[in-house]
Amino acid sequence: MKTVGHALTEGLRARGVEVVFGIPGVHTIELYRGLSGSGIRHITPRHEQGAGFMADGYARVSGKPGVAFVITGPGLTNTLTAMAQAKADSVPMLVISGVNRRDSLGQGLGLLHELPDQAGLVRALCPSFQVTGPEVLERCLNLAFAAMLSGRPGPVHIEVPTDVMGMEAVLAGAPVAVARGVPDVAEAAVALNRAKRVVILAGGGARAAGAGLRALATALDAPVVQTVNARGLRAGGLAVAASPSLDAVRGLIAGADQIVAIGTEFGPTDYDMYVRGGLPDMAGMIRVDICPLQLARHPAAVRICGDAGAVMAALLAQVVPRKSDGTGRAAATMAAARAEVAGLSDESLGQIALLEGLRDAVPGAIIVGDSTQPVYAGNLLYDHDRAGGWFNAATGFGALGFAPGAAVGAAVAAPDARVFCLIGDGGLQFSPAELRVAVDEGLDVTYVVWNNAGYGEIASAMRAANTEVIGCTPSPLGLEAFAAACGMGYVCIAPEVEALQAAVAARGPRLVEIRVY
C-alpha cells in the first residue's frame, strides 16, 4: 500500500527536492517510510534548529527550496528560529512536521509533544498548511511551493497528523508551474534615459540575476551599491561592495540624479547600521521588487512589481547605453569607504584584510558567516568574488549559531566548492554539534573560529554606550580538544593574513582557530 508518507516524498521528488535535513522521531516514522528508495538524500543534524539552518544554507547556494523534516512540538519550535532567519532574508524553506492525531488537536489531553495550536504558532511567522486527509496532500504541496516560489520567497510549513501519515494515498498530477509575467517598464526607461548620474542599489533579490545586473549597470554606466545579501555580484569596475551605512556610500547616493533600487528592503542593518538617520532622500527612486507589500513601504516615483532578472532584461532593451564616469565614481567611493572604516577602527581594517586574504588564497569559495567581529567588518566593506558566496546572520534577524549548520547546507548544495564557516567562539557554542555533521558527510567545510574569549562585538557596543560590560565573557571551548572530539583536523594561528592563507591550504572538514585574546 502507498501511504501518505510515500506520496509525500514522491511529491517532493517531483518538485525537484534532492535533499532533506531532519531528525526522525516517533511522530514522523511514517513520513520516513517513504524516503527509502525515493532518491532523496537524508542528512541528520544534531538539533532541529541546525536542520533549519542547513536547509537555509542549501537554499541560498542551490537556488532551490531547502527542506527540513522535524517532529511535532519541540522539533518544530526548535526550528522556528531558523525559519525566522529565512523569513528575514527571503530564503525559500519548507519545514514538514508531524502533529498529533486530528481528534486530539486543541483538546489539551497531555499527549506527547502536544502544543495548544501548533499551526497557529507558525502562522504568526509564515504560511502553514495541514494535511487533513490523503486527498489534500497534493493541494498542500502545490500551495506550499507556490508560496515559496511566487512573490517574495520565505519559509512555509506543512504539518501531517499522525493518524493521516499511514493512510493509503495516491499522488496524481504534475506539480503546478509558477508563471511570472514581465511588467511594463516604459516609465522607468524614460526616467533612466533622462538621467546623467544613475546609481543602482542591489539587494538580495538581485542575487540570482548577476548577468542582468552587470549588463544593465554597464549600459547605464551606474555604480552598483551592494547590500550584504548582494555581495559577490560581479559588476566590473562599477561594484560598490560597501555598506550604505557609510558616509562615503551615502555621498554617492546623494549625488545621483536617478536611483534604481532592485530587490532591497532598505533594512536598517544594511542602510543605517549605526542608527543615526541621515539617509539621502530617495523618494524619486525607481523601485523594483517582487513583493507588492515591500513596494508600498517606502516612497518611490516609479514602482515595478516583478522578478529582478526579468525586469532588468526588459529595462536593458529600452535604455540608451551611455559612457560617463561610473567606474570613477565607484572607485572613488570604495577608496573613501576604506578610509572611513580605517578611521572608525584599525581592528576592522585588519579583519577586512583577513577576509581579502582568504578570498585571494581560495578564489570562488563560499564564506558563511555568523555574528562575529570579522563578519561585521566585512558587511561594512568587503568585495567577494562569487555570487551568493558571502552570506551571514549578522543582519536582519541576526540569529547566533546560524553558520555551522548553514555551512553544511552550502557544502551539500555545492560539493565542488570550498566552504568556510566564519564564526566567533561565543556563537560556536550555540550550535557546536553541527560540526560533526560535516565529518559524517565528508564535507569540505573549514570552520574558522575567531576566538576573542567572549562576545567581543557586544562588549564593544556596551563600552561605546558607557555601560559596564556584563555577561560577555563566557569561557571558550578548548578548541584543539573539541576539534579532536569532532574527528577533524586543527590548527591555531595569529590574526595575520599570511598565517590564515597557509592554514586554509588544507581541505576540510577542519577547524582553524584564530586566537585574538
Short mmCIF file of C-alpha atoms in Angstrom, two decimals, residues 48-367:
data_model
loop_
_atom_site.label_atom_id
_atom_site.label_comp_id
_atom_site.label_asym_id
_atom_site.label_seq_id
_atom_site.Cartn_x
_atom_site.Cartn_y
_atom_site.Cartn_z
CA GLU A 48 16.29 20.77 14.76
CA GLN A 49 17.49 24.37 14.67
CA GLY A 50 20.50 23.02 12.80
CA ALA A 51 18.16 21.30 10.34
CA GLY A 52 16.58 24.66 9.58
CA PHE A 53 19.92 26.43 9.22
CA MET A 54 21.16 23.64 6.92
CA ALA A 55 18.04 24.00 4.77
CA ASP A 56 18.69 27.76 4.68
CA GLY A 57 22.31 27.41 3.55
CA TYR A 58 21.34 24.79 0.99
CA ALA A 59 18.63 27.05 -0.46
CA ARG A 60 20.89 30.10 -0.70
CA VAL A 61 23.55 28.22 -2.63
CA SER A 62 21.41 25.89 -4.76
CA GLY A 63 18.63 28.37 -5.55
CA LYS A 64 16.07 25.67 -4.69
CA PRO A 65 13.94 25.36 -1.55
CA GLY A 66 15.68 23.77 1.43
CA VAL A 67 13.59 21.09 3.14
CA ALA A 68 13.58 20.05 6.80
CA PHE A 69 11.74 17.12 8.46
CA VAL A 70 11.06 17.67 12.17
CA ILE A 71 8.89 16.15 14.85
CA THR A 72 5.76 17.56 16.41
CA GLY A 73 6.06 20.12 19.20
CA PRO A 74 9.67 20.70 20.30
CA GLY A 75 11.05 19.70 16.91
CA LEU A 76 9.05 22.44 15.27
CA THR A 77 9.60 25.05 17.98
CA ASN A 78 13.36 24.36 17.79
CA THR A 79 13.18 25.08 14.06
CA LEU A 80 11.28 28.38 14.38
CA THR A 81 14.44 30.45 14.88
CA ALA A 82 15.87 29.17 11.61
CA MET A 83 12.54 29.82 9.89
CA ALA A 84 12.58 33.40 11.17
CA GLN A 85 16.10 33.89 9.78
CA ALA A 86 14.90 32.57 6.43
CA LYS A 87 11.92 34.92 6.56
CA ALA A 88 14.16 37.93 7.20
CA ASP A 89 16.48 37.05 4.30
CA SER A 90 13.83 35.84 1.81
CA VAL A 91 15.12 32.26 1.70
CA PRO A 92 12.73 29.51 0.46
CA MET A 93 12.47 26.84 3.16
CA LEU A 94 9.91 24.07 3.55
CA VAL A 95 9.54 22.64 7.06
CA ILE A 96 7.47 19.46 7.24
CA SER A 97 6.43 18.31 10.69
CA GLY A 98 4.09 15.88 12.28
CA VAL A 99 1.22 16.95 14.52
CA ASN A 100 -0.84 14.86 16.92
CA ARG A 101 -3.88 12.93 15.72
CA ARG A 102 -6.75 15.06 14.45
CA ASP A 103 -9.27 14.29 17.17
CA SER A 104 -6.83 15.44 19.88
CA LEU A 105 -5.92 18.85 18.45
CA GLY A 106 -6.72 21.70 20.80
CA GLN A 107 -8.12 19.33 23.46
CA GLY A 108 -5.30 19.62 26.00
CA LEU A 109 -5.08 15.87 26.56
CA GLY A 110 -1.40 15.90 27.50
CA LEU A 111 -0.22 13.90 24.51
CA LEU A 112 3.50 13.63 23.83
CA HIS A 113 4.83 16.79 22.12
CA GLU A 114 1.43 18.46 22.34
CA LEU A 115 1.02 22.18 21.61
CA PRO A 116 -2.26 24.09 22.10
CA ASP A 117 -2.23 25.24 18.46
CA GLN A 118 0.89 24.25 16.55
CA ALA A 119 -0.20 25.68 13.20
CA GLY A 120 -1.33 28.91 14.86
CA LEU A 121 2.13 29.30 16.37
CA VAL A 122 3.73 29.00 12.94
CA ARG A 123 1.22 31.26 11.18
CA ALA A 124 2.49 34.20 13.20
CA LEU A 125 5.63 33.81 11.07
CA CYS A 126 4.70 32.17 7.77
CA PRO A 127 2.04 30.12 5.93
CA SER A 128 1.12 26.75 7.45
CA PHE A 129 -0.90 24.03 5.73
CA GLN A 130 -2.35 20.92 7.39
CA VAL A 131 -2.80 17.66 5.51
CA THR A 132 -6.23 16.88 6.94
CA GLY A 133 -6.59 13.78 4.78
CA PRO A 134 -4.84 11.94 1.93
CA GLU A 135 -6.92 13.77 -0.65
CA VAL A 136 -5.48 17.20 0.27
CA LEU A 137 -1.75 16.30 0.26
CA GLU A 138 -1.17 17.35 -3.33
CA ARG A 139 -3.01 20.62 -2.80
CA CYS A 140 -0.92 21.37 0.28
CA LEU A 141 2.30 20.74 -1.67
CA ASN A 142 1.14 22.98 -4.51
CA LEU A 143 0.20 25.75 -2.09
CA ALA A 144 3.49 25.44 -0.23
CA PHE A 145 5.67 25.59 -3.35
CA ALA A 146 3.61 28.44 -4.79
CA ALA A 147 4.09 30.37 -1.55
CA MET A 148 7.86 29.79 -1.63
CA LEU A 149 8.43 30.44 -5.31
CA SER A 150 5.94 33.12 -6.36
CA GLY A 151 6.41 36.53 -4.86
CA ARG A 152 8.94 37.05 -2.12
CA PRO A 153 10.50 33.71 -1.06
CA GLY A 154 10.43 32.58 2.54
CA PRO A 155 9.64 29.69 4.86
CA VAL A 156 6.49 27.57 4.64
CA HIS A 157 5.22 24.84 6.97
CA ILE A 158 3.27 21.65 6.26
CA GLU A 159 2.02 19.52 9.16
CA VAL A 160 0.73 15.97 8.83
CA PRO A 161 -1.36 14.49 11.67
CA THR A 162 -0.05 11.17 12.93
CA ASP A 163 -3.33 9.41 12.09
CA VAL A 164 -3.10 10.63 8.47
CA MET A 165 0.53 9.68 7.78
CA GLY A 166 -0.11 5.95 7.35
CA MET A 167 -3.34 6.25 5.36
CA GLU A 168 -3.47 5.00 1.80
CA ALA A 169 -2.80 7.75 -0.69
CA VAL A 170 -2.13 8.33 -4.36
CA LEU A 171 -0.39 11.48 -5.53
CA ALA A 172 -1.61 12.22 -9.05
CA GLY A 173 -0.95 15.01 -11.49
CA ALA A 174 2.06 17.16 -12.28
CA PRO A 175 3.29 19.94 -9.99
CA VAL A 176 1.69 23.30 -10.65
CA ALA A 177 4.07 25.58 -12.53
CA VAL A 178 4.56 29.09 -11.19
CA ALA A 179 4.27 31.59 -14.05
CA ARG A 180 5.73 35.08 -13.87
CA GLY A 181 4.95 37.85 -16.30
CA VAL A 182 7.09 40.84 -17.22
CA PRO A 183 5.67 44.16 -16.03
CA ASP A 184 5.66 47.36 -18.06
CA VAL A 185 8.94 49.23 -17.60
CA ALA A 186 8.42 52.07 -20.11
CA GLU A 187 8.07 54.81 -17.49
CA ALA A 188 11.23 53.70 -15.73
CA ALA A 189 13.16 53.51 -19.01
CA VAL A 190 12.16 57.09 -19.89
CA ALA A 191 13.38 58.31 -16.50
CA LEU A 192 16.67 56.45 -16.86
CA ASN A 193 17.28 57.79 -20.35
CA ARG A 194 16.91 61.35 -19.00
CA ALA A 195 19.33 60.76 -16.13
CA LYS A 196 23.05 61.56 -16.20
CA ARG A 197 24.28 60.03 -12.92
CA VAL A 198 22.44 56.79 -12.13
CA VAL A 199 23.18 54.71 -9.04
CA ILE A 200 21.84 51.16 -8.58
CA LEU A 201 21.09 49.77 -5.11
CA ALA A 202 21.18 45.96 -5.33
CA GLY A 203 19.83 43.72 -2.59
CA GLY A 204 19.38 40.01 -2.11
CA GLY A 205 16.54 39.98 -4.62
CA ALA A 206 19.10 40.56 -7.38
CA ARG A 207 21.40 37.76 -6.25
CA ALA A 208 20.24 35.27 -8.88
CA ALA A 209 20.40 37.80 -11.72
CA GLY A 210 24.06 38.78 -11.73
CA ALA A 211 24.46 38.77 -15.50
CA GLY A 212 21.43 41.00 -15.99
CA LEU A 213 22.59 43.39 -13.26
CA ARG A 214 26.04 43.65 -14.80
CA ALA A 215 24.61 44.32 -18.27
CA LEU A 216 22.18 46.98 -17.01
CA ALA A 217 24.84 48.69 -14.89
CA THR A 218 27.20 48.77 -17.85
CA ALA A 219 24.55 50.24 -20.15
CA LEU A 220 23.66 52.91 -17.58
CA ASP A 221 27.30 53.43 -16.50
CA ALA A 222 25.89 53.15 -12.98
CA PRO A 223 27.81 52.24 -9.82
CA VAL A 224 26.16 49.27 -8.07
CA VAL A 225 25.89 49.56 -4.29
CA GLN A 226 25.62 46.02 -2.93
CA THR A 227 23.91 45.22 0.35
CA VAL A 228 25.21 42.22 2.30
CA ASN A 229 22.97 39.72 0.51
CA ALA A 230 24.07 41.01 -2.89
CA ARG A 231 27.81 40.77 -2.29
CA GLY A 232 29.68 38.76 -4.85
CA LEU A 233 27.65 40.03 -7.80
CA ARG A 234 30.38 40.99 -10.22
CA ALA A 235 29.78 44.41 -11.73
CA GLY A 236 33.24 45.02 -13.13
CA GLY A 237 34.63 48.37 -12.10
CA LEU A 238 31.12 49.52 -11.15
CA ALA A 239 30.81 47.45 -7.96
CA VAL A 240 30.50 49.30 -4.66
CA ALA A 241 30.81 46.49 -2.12
CA ALA A 242 30.36 48.74 0.89
CA SER A 243 27.54 49.40 3.32
CA PRO A 244 25.07 52.22 2.64
CA SER A 245 25.51 52.97 6.35
CA LEU A 246 28.87 54.59 5.49
CA ASP A 247 29.01 58.30 4.70
CA ALA A 248 31.09 57.64 1.59
CA VAL A 249 28.34 55.47 0.08
CA ARG A 250 25.63 57.86 1.17
CA GLY A 251 27.51 60.63 -0.64
CA LEU A 252 27.45 58.58 -3.84
CA ILE A 253 23.69 58.05 -3.46
CA ALA A 254 23.07 61.72 -2.70
CA GLY A 255 24.96 62.71 -5.86
CA ALA A 256 22.79 60.58 -8.15
CA ASP A 257 20.10 62.13 -10.30
CA GLN A 258 18.30 58.77 -10.51
CA ILE A 259 18.35 55.79 -8.16
CA VAL A 260 17.26 52.29 -9.14
CA ALA A 261 16.64 50.02 -6.14
CA ILE A 262 16.45 46.34 -7.09
CA GLY A 263 15.37 43.65 -4.64
CA THR A 264 16.28 45.51 -1.45
CA GLU A 265 14.01 46.11 1.56
CA PHE A 266 16.01 49.06 2.98
CA GLY A 267 16.52 47.26 6.29
CA PRO A 268 18.34 49.29 8.96
CA THR A 269 21.11 46.71 9.39
CA ASP A 270 22.06 47.44 5.78
CA TYR A 271 21.23 51.13 5.46
CA ASP A 272 21.59 52.53 8.97
CA MET A 273 23.85 50.20 10.94
CA TYR A 274 24.74 52.91 13.46
CA VAL A 275 21.12 54.04 13.94
CA ARG A 276 21.93 57.68 13.27
CA GLY A 277 19.48 58.52 10.47
CA GLY A 278 20.62 60.86 7.73
CA LEU A 279 19.94 58.72 4.68
CA PRO A 280 19.70 60.76 1.45
CA ASP A 281 16.20 61.49 0.15
CA MET A 282 15.32 58.64 -2.21
CA ALA A 283 11.65 59.41 -2.81
CA GLY A 284 12.32 59.89 -6.52
CA MET A 285 13.75 56.41 -6.99
CA ILE A 286 12.70 53.63 -9.35
CA ARG A 287 12.00 50.64 -7.13
CA VAL A 288 11.90 47.02 -8.34
CA ASP A 289 10.71 44.26 -6.03
CA ILE A 290 8.84 41.00 -6.38
CA CYS A 291 6.74 41.77 -3.29
CA PRO A 292 3.96 44.38 -3.57
CA LEU A 293 3.98 44.88 0.20
CA GLN A 294 7.63 45.84 0.07
CA LEU A 295 6.94 48.32 -2.72
CA ALA A 296 4.33 50.02 -0.56
CA ARG A 297 6.66 50.54 2.40
CA HIS A 298 8.85 53.35 1.02
CA PRO A 299 8.19 56.37 -1.21
CA ALA A 300 9.19 55.90 -4.86
CA ALA A 301 8.49 57.74 -8.10
CA VAL A 302 8.14 54.50 -10.08
CA ARG A 303 7.28 51.11 -8.59
CA ILE A 304 7.73 47.91 -10.61
CA CYS A 305 6.48 44.63 -9.16
CA GLY A 306 8.28 41.72 -10.75
CA ASP A 307 11.22 39.34 -10.83
CA ALA A 308 14.51 41.25 -10.76
CA GLY A 309 16.05 39.39 -13.69
CA ALA A 310 13.01 39.80 -15.93
CA VAL A 311 12.64 43.48 -15.10
CA MET A 312 16.32 44.22 -15.73
CA ALA A 313 16.17 42.42 -19.08
CA ALA A 314 13.15 44.50 -20.07
CA LEU A 315 14.88 47.72 -18.99
CA LEU A 316 18.04 46.80 -20.86
CA ALA A 317 16.04 46.56 -24.09
CA GLN A 318 14.77 50.13 -23.66
CA VAL A 319 17.61 52.16 -22.14
CA VAL A 320 20.13 54.04 -24.26
CA PRO A 321 23.69 52.99 -23.41
CA ARG A 322 25.98 55.83 -22.37
CA LYS A 323 29.57 56.50 -21.38
CA SER A 324 30.34 58.68 -18.41
CA ASP A 325 32.19 58.45 -15.09
CA GLY A 326 30.58 55.42 -13.45
CA THR A 327 33.76 53.46 -12.81
CA GLY A 328 35.45 56.57 -11.46
CA ARG A 329 32.57 57.21 -9.07
CA ALA A 330 32.61 53.60 -7.90
CA ALA A 331 36.37 53.50 -7.34
CA ALA A 332 36.37 56.83 -5.52
CA THR A 333 33.53 55.65 -3.27
CA MET A 334 35.32 52.42 -2.40
CA ALA A 335 38.52 54.31 -1.57
CA ALA A 336 36.64 56.80 0.59
CA ALA A 337 34.75 53.97 2.32
CA ARG A 338 38.02 52.20 3.15
CA ALA A 339 39.44 55.39 4.61
CA GLU A 340 36.25 55.88 6.62
CA VAL A 341 36.42 52.34 8.05
CA ALA A 342 40.08 52.89 8.94
CA GLY A 343 39.02 55.98 10.86
CA LEU A 344 36.39 54.03 12.71
CA SER A 345 38.63 51.16 13.80
CA ASP A 346 42.08 49.82 12.96
CA GLU A 347 40.81 46.41 14.07
CA SER A 348 38.04 46.43 11.46
CA LEU A 349 40.50 47.21 8.69
CA GLY A 350 42.69 44.32 9.82
CA GLN A 351 39.72 41.97 9.82
CA ILE A 352 38.79 43.07 6.30
CA ALA A 353 42.37 42.34 5.24
CA LEU A 354 41.96 38.80 6.61
CA LEU A 355 38.80 38.32 4.54
CA GLU A 356 40.51 39.62 1.42
CA GLY A 357 43.46 37.33 2.07
CA LEU A 358 41.13 34.34 2.40
CA ARG A 359 39.35 35.29 -0.83
CA ASP A 360 42.64 35.66 -2.69
CA ALA A 361 44.00 32.36 -1.36
CA VAL A 362 40.86 30.39 -2.28
CA PRO A 363 39.08 32.06 -5.21
CA GLY A 364 35.41 31.25 -5.70
CA ALA A 365 34.88 29.97 -2.15
CA ILE A 366 31.65 30.26 -0.18
CA ILE A 367 32.01 32.12 3.12
#
